[in-house]
Tab-separated table of C-alpha atoms in Angstrom:
chain	number	residue	atom	x	y	z
A	1	MET	CA	73.158	131.275	29.537
A	2	GLU	CA	73.812	132.786	26.152
A	3	ARG	CA	72.377	130.601	23.455
A	4	PRO	CA	71.791	130.999	19.731
A	5	ASP	CA	68.265	130.324	18.513
A	6	ALA	CA	68.997	127.167	16.556
A	7	PRO	CA	70.998	124.244	17.934
A	8	PRO	CA	74.172	123.615	15.916
A	9	ASP	CA	74.224	120.687	13.524
A	10	VAL	CA	76.710	118.784	15.681
A	11	VAL	CA	74.061	118.701	18.444
A	12	ILE	CA	71.428	117.453	16.009
A	13	ARG	CA	73.811	114.678	14.965
A	14	ARG	CA	74.258	113.568	18.573
A	15	LEU	CA	70.535	113.426	19.411
A	16	PRO	CA	69.957	110.128	17.548
A	17	LEU	CA	72.784	108.575	19.573
A	18	TYR	CA	71.183	109.696	22.818
A	19	ALA	CA	67.859	108.301	21.629
A	20	ARG	CA	69.385	104.955	20.731
A	21	SER	CA	71.136	104.649	24.076
A	22	LEU	CA	67.917	105.474	25.876
A	23	ARG	CA	66.141	102.822	23.821
A	24	TYR	CA	68.762	100.228	24.832
A	25	LEU	CA	68.344	101.288	28.487
A	26	LEU	CA	64.599	100.878	28.244
A	27	GLU	CA	65.034	97.389	26.778
A	28	GLU	CA	67.291	96.579	29.713
A	29	GLY	CA	64.536	97.673	32.062
A	30	VAL	CA	66.333	100.836	33.237
A	31	HIS	CA	63.884	103.674	33.846
A	32	SER	CA	66.084	106.404	35.274
A	33	VAL	CA	69.549	107.499	34.185
A	34	SER	CA	71.967	110.264	35.170
A	35	SER	CA	73.691	112.368	32.518
A	36	GLN	CA	76.903	110.801	33.841
A	37	GLU	CA	75.715	107.232	33.168
A	38	LEU	CA	74.217	108.132	29.807
A	39	GLY	CA	77.432	109.919	28.846
A	40	GLU	CA	79.625	106.945	29.709
A	41	ARG	CA	77.684	104.782	27.284
A	42	ILE	CA	78.323	107.078	24.368
A	43	ASN	CA	81.673	108.626	25.263
A	44	VAL	CA	80.210	112.081	25.800
A	45	THR	CA	80.650	114.078	29.010
A	46	ALA	CA	77.693	114.650	31.308
A	47	ALA	CA	78.144	118.394	30.805
A	48	GLN	CA	77.906	117.977	27.029
A	49	ILE	CA	74.665	116.034	27.302
A	50	ARG	CA	73.129	118.634	29.593
A	51	LYS	CA	74.246	121.427	27.285
A	52	ASP	CA	72.944	119.648	24.168
A	53	LEU	CA	69.558	118.974	25.729
A	54	SER	CA	69.248	122.510	27.076
A	55	TYR	CA	68.620	123.703	23.513
A	56	PHE	CA	65.276	121.952	23.649
A	57	GLY	CA	64.009	122.674	27.141
A	58	GLU	CA	64.374	121.447	30.690
A	59	PHE	CA	64.908	117.729	31.131
A	60	GLY	CA	65.786	115.705	34.202
A	61	LYS	CA	66.005	116.801	37.803
A	62	GLN	CA	69.105	117.703	39.775
A	63	GLY	CA	70.216	114.620	41.707
A	64	ILE	CA	67.542	112.381	40.214
A	65	GLY	CA	68.509	112.174	36.559
A	66	TYR	CA	66.397	111.610	33.517
A	67	ASP	CA	63.249	109.571	33.185
A	68	VAL	CA	64.424	107.320	30.344
A	69	GLU	CA	61.078	106.889	28.623
A	70	LYS	CA	60.115	110.547	28.873
A	71	LEU	CA	63.460	111.766	27.563
A	72	LEU	CA	63.327	109.245	24.715
A	73	ASN	CA	59.849	110.437	23.761
A	74	HIS	CA	61.047	114.034	23.871
A	75	ILE	CA	64.012	113.341	21.601
A	76	ASP	CA	61.930	111.259	19.180
A	77	HIS	CA	59.547	114.182	19.014
A	78	ILE	CA	62.372	116.674	18.391
A	79	LEU	CA	63.765	114.443	15.610
A	80	GLY	CA	60.357	114.111	13.986
A	81	LEU	CA	60.319	110.383	14.688
A	82	THR	CA	56.774	110.268	15.991
A	83	HIS	CA	55.778	108.990	12.576
A	84	HIS	CA	57.503	106.952	9.849
A	85	TRP	CA	59.346	108.763	7.070
A	86	PRO	CA	59.018	107.184	3.638
A	87	LEU	CA	62.297	106.933	1.743
A	88	VAL	CA	63.552	105.606	-1.566
A	89	VAL	CA	66.812	103.802	-2.289
A	90	VAL	CA	68.467	104.233	-5.678
A	91	GLY	CA	71.075	101.657	-6.668
A	92	VAL	CA	70.488	98.045	-5.679
A	93	GLY	CA	73.948	96.513	-5.896
A	94	SER	CA	75.452	94.732	-2.868
A	95	LEU	CA	75.235	97.911	-0.818
A	96	GLY	CA	71.683	98.828	-1.834
A	97	GLN	CA	70.580	95.285	-0.997
A	98	ALA	CA	72.253	95.479	2.400
A	99	ILE	CA	70.429	98.759	3.053
A	100	ALA	CA	67.101	97.294	1.948
A	101	ARG	CA	67.605	94.313	4.250
A	102	TYR	CA	68.814	96.291	7.251
A	103	ASP	CA	65.895	96.582	9.602
A	104	GLY	CA	67.157	99.935	10.899
A	105	PHE	CA	65.937	101.421	7.626
A	106	GLN	CA	62.571	99.719	7.903
A	107	THR	CA	61.843	100.547	11.502
A	108	GLN	CA	63.020	103.332	13.789
A	109	GLY	CA	61.010	106.022	12.060
A	110	LEU	CA	62.020	105.085	8.526
A	111	ARG	CA	60.250	103.042	5.874
A	112	ILE	CA	61.623	102.184	2.459
A	113	VAL	CA	58.841	102.670	-0.106
A	114	GLY	CA	60.841	102.151	-3.288
A	115	LEU	CA	63.985	100.445	-4.605
A	116	PHE	CA	65.290	101.658	-7.947
A	117	ASP	CA	67.983	100.523	-10.344
A	118	SER	CA	68.854	101.187	-13.972
A	119	ASP	CA	69.933	97.595	-14.685
A	120	PRO	CA	67.180	95.857	-16.716
A	121	ASP	CA	68.249	92.487	-15.255
A	122	LYS	CA	67.462	93.681	-11.750
A	123	ILE	CA	64.150	95.382	-12.429
A	124	GLY	CA	61.241	93.279	-11.216
A	125	GLN	CA	63.395	91.296	-8.801
A	126	MET	CA	62.481	91.314	-5.132
A	127	VAL	CA	64.603	92.222	-2.115
A	128	ASP	CA	62.634	90.896	0.812
A	129	ASP	CA	59.157	92.297	0.108
A	130	LEU	CA	60.260	95.204	-2.115
A	131	THR	CA	60.338	95.067	-5.906
A	132	ILE	CA	63.210	96.747	-7.751
A	133	MET	CA	61.785	99.365	-10.110
A	134	ASP	CA	62.956	101.284	-13.144
A	135	TYR	CA	63.958	104.951	-12.824
A	136	SER	CA	60.882	105.835	-14.866
A	137	ARG	CA	58.797	105.035	-11.776
A	138	LEU	CA	60.787	107.342	-9.457
A	139	HIS	CA	58.596	110.387	-9.813
A	140	ALA	CA	55.328	108.528	-9.298
A	141	VAL	CA	56.514	106.628	-6.231
A	142	ILE	CA	58.013	109.708	-4.593
A	143	SER	CA	54.817	111.678	-5.244
A	144	GLU	CA	52.519	108.910	-4.095
A	145	HIS	CA	54.278	108.498	-0.746
A	146	GLN	CA	55.298	112.148	-0.456
A	147	ALA	CA	58.825	110.875	0.173
A	148	ARG	CA	61.377	113.563	1.038
A	149	LEU	CA	64.275	111.249	1.932
A	150	ALA	CA	66.485	109.228	-0.413
A	151	VAL	CA	69.554	107.019	-0.235
A	152	ILE	CA	71.948	107.038	-3.195
A	153	ALA	CA	73.946	103.813	-3.576
A	154	VAL	CA	74.954	104.001	-7.243
A	155	PRO	CA	78.534	104.286	-8.575
A	156	ALA	CA	80.196	107.711	-8.391
A	157	THR	CA	79.822	108.267	-12.126
A	158	ARG	CA	76.012	108.088	-11.895
A	159	ALA	CA	75.401	109.771	-8.552
A	160	GLN	CA	75.011	113.387	-9.694
A	161	GLU	CA	72.511	112.451	-12.379
A	162	VAL	CA	70.517	110.389	-9.864
A	163	ALA	CA	70.594	113.237	-7.338
A	164	ASP	CA	69.245	115.624	-9.976
A	165	MET	CA	66.378	113.247	-10.759
A	166	LEU	CA	65.545	112.767	-7.092
A	167	ILE	CA	65.503	116.475	-6.341
A	168	GLU	CA	63.387	117.121	-9.429
A	169	ALA	CA	60.928	114.543	-8.088
A	170	GLY	CA	60.645	116.220	-4.691
A	171	ILE	CA	63.412	114.716	-2.543
A	172	ARG	CA	64.766	117.203	0.001
A	173	ALA	CA	67.319	115.170	1.950
A	174	ILE	CA	69.846	112.671	0.596
A	175	LEU	CA	72.139	110.162	2.202
A	176	ASN	CA	74.846	109.632	-0.393
A	177	TYR	CA	77.073	106.544	-0.381
A	178	ALA	CA	78.662	107.280	-3.764
A	179	PRO	CA	82.240	108.495	-3.354
A	180	ILE	CA	81.622	111.908	-4.877
A	181	ILE	CA	80.476	115.284	-3.561
A	182	LEU	CA	77.074	116.203	-5.013
A	183	GLN	CA	76.180	119.623	-6.353
A	184	THR	CA	72.700	120.397	-5.042
A	185	PRO	CA	70.427	123.401	-4.475
A	186	ASP	CA	70.638	125.185	-1.121
A	187	ASP	CA	67.308	123.804	0.033
A	188	VAL	CA	68.423	120.173	-0.167
A	189	TRP	CA	70.256	118.450	2.672
A	190	VAL	CA	73.016	116.004	1.773
A	191	ARG	CA	74.962	113.742	4.118
A	192	TYR	CA	77.791	111.468	3.063
A	193	ILE	CA	78.830	108.022	4.128
A	194	ASP	CA	82.260	107.294	2.803
A	195	PRO	CA	83.911	104.307	4.479
A	196	VAL	CA	87.053	104.377	2.327
A	197	ALA	CA	87.709	108.031	3.204
A	198	VAL	CA	87.209	107.131	6.868
A	199	MET	CA	89.697	104.262	6.532
A	200	HIS	CA	92.181	106.624	4.899
A	201	SER	CA	91.945	109.004	7.846
A	202	LEU	CA	92.776	106.028	10.085
A	203	THR	CA	95.787	104.975	8.045
A	204	TYR	CA	97.123	108.496	8.608
A	205	TYR	CA	97.300	107.895	12.343
A	206	LEU	CA	98.602	104.350	12.038
A	207	ALA	CA	101.344	105.543	9.682
A	208	ARG	CA	102.343	108.293	12.136
A	209	GLU	CA	102.610	105.732	14.938
A	210	GLN	CA	104.753	103.405	12.910
A	211	GLY	CA	106.948	106.370	12.103
A	212	GLY	CA	107.401	106.952	15.817
A	213	ALA	CA	105.673	110.335	15.908
A	214	GLU	CA	103.540	111.197	18.889
A	215	VAL	CA	99.830	111.030	18.236
A	216	LYS	CA	97.023	112.315	20.366
A	217	ARG	CA	93.861	110.278	20.279
A	218	ARG	CA	90.321	111.491	20.654
B	1	MET	CA	100.915	132.087	10.830
B	2	GLU	CA	100.246	130.596	14.228
B	3	ARG	CA	99.835	126.885	13.952
B	4	PRO	CA	99.607	124.006	16.410
B	5	ASP	CA	102.037	121.155	15.868
B	6	ALA	CA	99.505	118.525	14.843
B	7	PRO	CA	96.767	119.090	12.272
B	8	PRO	CA	93.285	118.730	13.793
B	9	ASP	CA	91.332	115.579	13.076
B	10	VAL	CA	88.845	117.452	10.902
B	11	VAL	CA	91.712	118.267	8.518
B	12	ILE	CA	92.825	114.626	8.447
B	13	ARG	CA	89.272	113.632	7.577
B	14	ARG	CA	89.225	116.030	4.622
B	15	LEU	CA	92.531	114.877	3.135
B	16	PRO	CA	91.070	111.659	1.673
B	17	LEU	CA	88.418	113.756	-0.088
B	18	TYR	CA	91.077	115.989	-1.612
B	19	ALA	CA	92.998	112.905	-2.718
B	20	ARG	CA	89.936	111.353	-4.328
B	21	SER	CA	89.084	114.541	-6.211
B	22	LEU	CA	92.639	114.786	-7.449
B	23	ARG	CA	92.454	111.175	-8.606
B	24	TYR	CA	89.268	111.926	-10.553
B	25	LEU	CA	90.956	114.992	-12.103
B	26	LEU	CA	93.929	112.885	-13.148
B	27	GLU	CA	91.601	110.338	-14.769
B	28	GLU	CA	89.985	113.211	-16.660
B	29	GLY	CA	93.419	114.240	-17.931
B	30	VAL	CA	93.586	117.426	-15.832
B	31	HIS	CA	97.144	118.099	-14.656
B	32	SER	CA	96.834	121.472	-12.969
B	33	VAL	CA	94.129	122.765	-10.653
B	34	SER	CA	93.561	125.912	-8.603
B	35	SER	CA	92.433	125.698	-4.987
B	36	GLN	CA	89.279	127.443	-6.221
B	37	GLU	CA	88.491	124.704	-8.777
B	38	LEU	CA	89.390	121.906	-6.384
B	39	GLY	CA	87.246	123.521	-3.706
B	40	GLU	CA	84.195	123.760	-5.942
B	41	ARG	CA	84.312	120.027	-6.547
B	42	ILE	CA	84.123	119.211	-2.875
B	43	ASN	CA	82.177	122.165	-1.468
B	44	VAL	CA	85.143	123.519	0.457
B	45	THR	CA	86.442	127.068	0.096
B	46	ALA	CA	89.775	127.706	-1.585
B	47	ALA	CA	90.987	129.307	1.647
B	48	GLN	CA	90.112	126.159	3.593
B	49	ILE	CA	92.068	123.955	1.206
B	50	ARG	CA	95.121	126.199	1.396
B	51	LYS	CA	94.895	126.286	5.178
B	52	ASP	CA	94.465	122.511	5.451
B	53	LEU	CA	97.404	121.801	3.186
B	54	SER	CA	99.618	124.347	4.933
B	55	TYR	CA	99.863	121.935	7.866
B	56	PHE	CA	101.961	119.682	5.692
B	57	GLY	CA	104.213	122.060	3.790
B	58	GLU	CA	104.174	124.316	0.776
B	59	PHE	CA	102.088	123.143	-2.155
B	60	GLY	CA	101.124	124.908	-5.356
B	61	LYS	CA	102.325	128.196	-6.715
B	62	GLN	CA	100.553	131.545	-6.521
B	63	GLY	CA	98.635	132.072	-9.759
B	64	ILE	CA	99.516	128.657	-11.165
B	65	GLY	CA	97.736	126.289	-8.827
B	66	TYR	CA	98.550	122.739	-7.880
B	67	ASP	CA	100.242	120.077	-9.951
B	68	VAL	CA	97.521	117.423	-9.635
B	69	GLU	CA	99.793	114.400	-9.673
B	70	LYS	CA	102.363	115.870	-7.301
B	71	LEU	CA	99.744	116.987	-4.791
B	72	LEU	CA	98.025	113.604	-4.969
B	73	ASN	CA	101.317	111.844	-4.307
B	74	HIS	CA	101.980	114.162	-1.391
B	75	ILE	CA	98.589	113.493	0.175
B	76	ASP	CA	98.859	109.748	-0.385
B	77	HIS	CA	102.203	109.902	1.355
B	78	ILE	CA	100.762	111.904	4.276
B	79	LEU	CA	97.895	109.405	4.643
B	80	GLY	CA	100.285	106.460	4.584
B	81	LEU	CA	98.773	105.203	1.336
B	82	THR	CA	102.066	104.512	-0.396
B	83	HIS	CA	101.518	100.861	0.511
B	84	HIS	CA	98.470	98.650	1.069
B	85	TRP	CA	97.066	98.260	4.576
B	86	PRO	CA	95.825	94.769	5.421
B	87	LEU	CA	92.456	94.727	7.147
B	88	VAL	CA	89.995	92.199	8.480
B	89	VAL	CA	86.212	92.295	8.330
B	90	VAL	CA	84.190	90.702	11.127
B	91	GLY	CA	80.538	89.948	10.423
B	92	VAL	CA	79.608	88.718	6.954
B	93	GLY	CA	75.899	89.431	6.741
B	94	SER	CA	74.507	91.563	3.904
B	95	LEU	CA	76.636	94.512	4.975
B	96	GLY	CA	79.856	92.532	5.454
B	97	GLN	CA	79.369	91.006	2.019
B	98	ALA	CA	78.827	94.427	0.467
B	99	ILE	CA	82.042	95.621	2.112
B	100	ALA	CA	83.963	92.567	0.891
B	101	ARG	CA	82.706	93.118	-2.643
B	102	TYR	CA	83.278	96.889	-2.709
B	103	ASP	CA	86.471	97.455	-4.612
B	104	GLY	CA	87.222	100.580	-2.586
B	105	PHE	CA	88.196	98.241	0.240
B	106	GLN	CA	90.361	96.097	-1.998
B	107	THR	CA	92.219	98.867	-3.780
B	108	GLN	CA	93.022	102.446	-2.786
B	109	GLY	CA	95.575	101.488	-0.170
B	110	LEU	CA	93.434	98.851	1.533
B	111	ARG	CA	93.384	95.093	1.204
B	112	ILE	CA	91.012	92.725	2.986
B	113	VAL	CA	93.010	89.759	4.264
B	114	GLY	CA	90.317	88.025	6.297
B	115	LEU	CA	86.535	87.688	6.575
B	116	PHE	CA	85.190	86.326	9.838
B	117	ASP	CA	81.814	85.229	11.100
B	118	SER	CA	80.500	83.201	14.029
B	119	ASP	CA	77.760	81.461	12.027
B	120	PRO	CA	78.827	77.840	11.329
B	121	ASP	CA	76.712	77.862	8.145
B	122	LYS	CA	78.768	80.708	6.704
B	123	ILE	CA	82.226	79.471	7.627
B	124	GLY	CA	84.022	78.052	4.614
B	125	GLN	CA	81.836	79.946	2.132
B	126	MET	CA	83.488	82.293	-0.332
B	127	VAL	CA	82.790	85.970	-0.997
B	128	ASP	CA	84.573	86.642	-4.248
B	129	ASP	CA	88.019	85.173	-3.581
B	130	LEU	CA	87.878	85.375	0.219
B	131	THR	CA	86.870	82.488	2.478
B	132	ILE	CA	84.753	83.205	5.546
B	133	MET	CA	86.622	82.015	8.624
B	134	ASP	CA	85.793	81.166	12.207
B	135	TYR	CA	86.695	83.598	15.006
B	136	SER	CA	89.268	81.064	16.202
B	137	ARG	CA	91.414	82.058	13.191
B	138	LEU	CA	91.314	85.812	13.978
B	139	HIS	CA	94.507	85.963	15.980
B	140	ALA	CA	96.560	83.961	13.496
B	141	VAL	CA	95.397	85.936	10.452
B	142	ILE	CA	95.919	89.313	12.125
B	143	SER	CA	99.407	88.274	13.249
B	144	GLU	CA	100.375	86.787	9.926
B	145	HIS	CA	99.454	89.910	7.965
B	146	GLN	CA	100.323	92.315	10.777
B	147	ALA	CA	96.876	93.804	10.264
B	148	ARG	CA	96.146	96.884	12.359
B	149	LEU	CA	92.800	97.822	10.759
B	150	ALA	CA	89.424	96.122	11.173
B	151	VAL	CA	85.825	96.615	10.149
B	152	ILE	CA	83.092	95.501	12.537
B	153	ALA	CA	79.816	94.609	10.820
B	154	VAL	CA	78.165	92.409	13.449
B	155	PRO	CA	74.926	93.175	15.329
B	156	ALA	CA	75.115	95.691	18.182
B	157	THR	CA	74.818	92.972	20.806
B	158	ARG	CA	78.058	91.314	19.623
B	159	ALA	CA	80.132	94.345	18.701
B	160	GLN	CA	81.865	95.003	22.031
B	161	GLU	CA	82.942	91.397	22.388
B	162	VAL	CA	84.282	91.398	18.816
B	163	ALA	CA	86.131	94.681	19.427
B	164	ASP	CA	87.758	93.193	22.537
B	165	MET	CA	88.937	90.164	20.549
B	166	LEU	CA	90.283	92.315	17.735
B	167	ILE	CA	92.207	94.609	20.067
B	168	GLU	CA	93.590	91.624	21.945
B	169	ALA	CA	94.826	90.276	18.602
B	170	GLY	CA	96.634	93.502	17.703
B	171	ILE	CA	94.074	95.676	15.902
B	172	ARG	CA	94.654	99.389	16.544
B	173	ALA	CA	91.983	101.081	14.411
B	174	ILE	CA	88.364	100.040	13.956
B	175	LEU	CA	85.627	101.120	11.613
B	176	ASN	CA	82.450	100.165	13.454
B	177	TYR	CA	79.132	99.748	11.635
B	178	ALA	CA	77.325	98.284	14.643
B	179	PRO	CA	74.901	100.801	16.157
B	180	ILE	CA	76.652	100.986	19.508
B	181	ILE	CA	79.491	103.028	20.982
B	182	LEU	CA	82.481	100.806	21.755
B	183	GLN	CA	84.506	100.994	24.947
B	184	THR	CA	88.150	100.738	23.890
B	185	PRO	CA	91.611	101.521	25.284
B	186	ASP	CA	93.030	104.986	24.630
B	187	ASP	CA	95.512	103.685	22.080
B	188	VAL	CA	92.847	102.345	19.735
B	189	TRP	CA	91.140	104.512	17.127
B	190	VAL	CA	87.460	103.954	16.488
B	191	ARG	CA	85.301	105.553	13.792
B	192	TYR	CA	81.593	104.996	13.406
B	193	ILE	CA	79.353	104.649	10.385
B	194	ASP	CA	75.769	104.879	11.462
B	195	PRO	CA	73.367	105.483	8.579
B	196	VAL	CA	70.217	105.357	10.685
B	197	ALA	CA	71.548	108.026	13.054
B	198	VAL	CA	72.416	110.129	10.012
B	199	MET	CA	68.897	109.685	8.648
B	200	HIS	CA	67.458	110.712	12.007
B	201	SER	CA	69.455	113.932	11.932
B	202	LEU	CA	67.903	114.608	8.515
B	203	THR	CA	64.353	113.954	9.689
B	204	TYR	CA	64.955	116.654	12.297
B	205	TYR	CA	65.409	119.258	9.589
B	206	LEU	CA	62.582	117.950	7.427
B	207	ALA	CA	60.239	117.991	10.419
B	208	ARG	CA	61.226	121.610	11.184
B	209	GLU	CA	60.467	122.614	7.615
B	210	GLN	CA	57.085	120.985	7.643
B	211	GLY	CA	56.399	122.769	10.908
B	212	GLY	CA	57.160	126.049	9.160
B	213	ALA	CA	60.228	126.893	11.234
B	214	GLU	CA	63.131	128.582	9.560
B	215	VAL	CA	66.074	126.307	8.933
B	216	LYS	CA	69.557	127.243	7.937
B	217	ARG	CA	71.327	124.759	5.712
B	218	ARG	CA	75.016	124.026	5.625
């Protein structure tokens, strides 16, 4: 099969979903799964799963399926989740607090090592067992933990400035919740979570339906 | 130019980003913008913008660029954002509260008309000016407001059951924050926001870098 050297980003984005499904299966006591069964759980075809995984080697046996635990370990290894990644969160409004409290950010290969805000009233307050710190501490905390990951949860007007500070301090990958596209160097990864934009893409389809136009769904 | 009848979903997902950038430009007092300038703000090429917009008609003039306000109005119209869309939020933990408090969900064409939770201790409490209601009120509130949009912010173990209730009550488009893929009828749209999965796709690239492998960035 012809195959480029590096798996495309869309494959990398699906791997965590495979891993999560495998984790759920393991919790349910399921130890073997076919690509068909795994696919049905995540609305991906069996062929897609096999193709995605083929970038990383040979998994599963024809007619037998995948060993759930082995495949999960493989994917965790591919994703670098064999150890915990320290990360910092900047902006501790309602959203930043929700992130700090969400155990998915404190387990599953991630560990929040610093919460930061510019509001003097918030600094020193605790969110669970983390203390909110001033931006002046950013550099030291990032260096100390060798953090490479950050979450930005500040308003749009402050996000670029915060991104610049983070990158200056050594951050190489950013999850940005602020509704603005960041300008960053080529060696920094940025992903966006933008619920309002997602909602607006849904209203498009709902509006078409109400207008009587034919719409194809995914 | 050859062109399918319906614009692909990836184009629909970019339209809200164009609209937001245009809104920012308008706030800055900018009334005319080239596809080049608009593209730089959102890391999209000028050619891509022109191609995306060409699905919906003729916009802008060669050498003059786009009238910011006109183009924004056009896109808002395309996205169905000429009126407010009522939506309900199910699950009022830290995340649900952050959503309820985020003004992006209360302006910009969206309006939360109901907050729901199954926890008796939460029911009757207020989040800003919204009262948290019991699931038993879901059907009535969705009917009354003719809501078609919902946000699911409950734990993964409850999400499918909540989705079933919502769809039964008339919801046609769901933004799901629960870390699980929902099984839904073909005539229901579902989008996912999954920050931990996004983080895990970033650790992949960071792990590659640390391993010394060459990585191409977007």
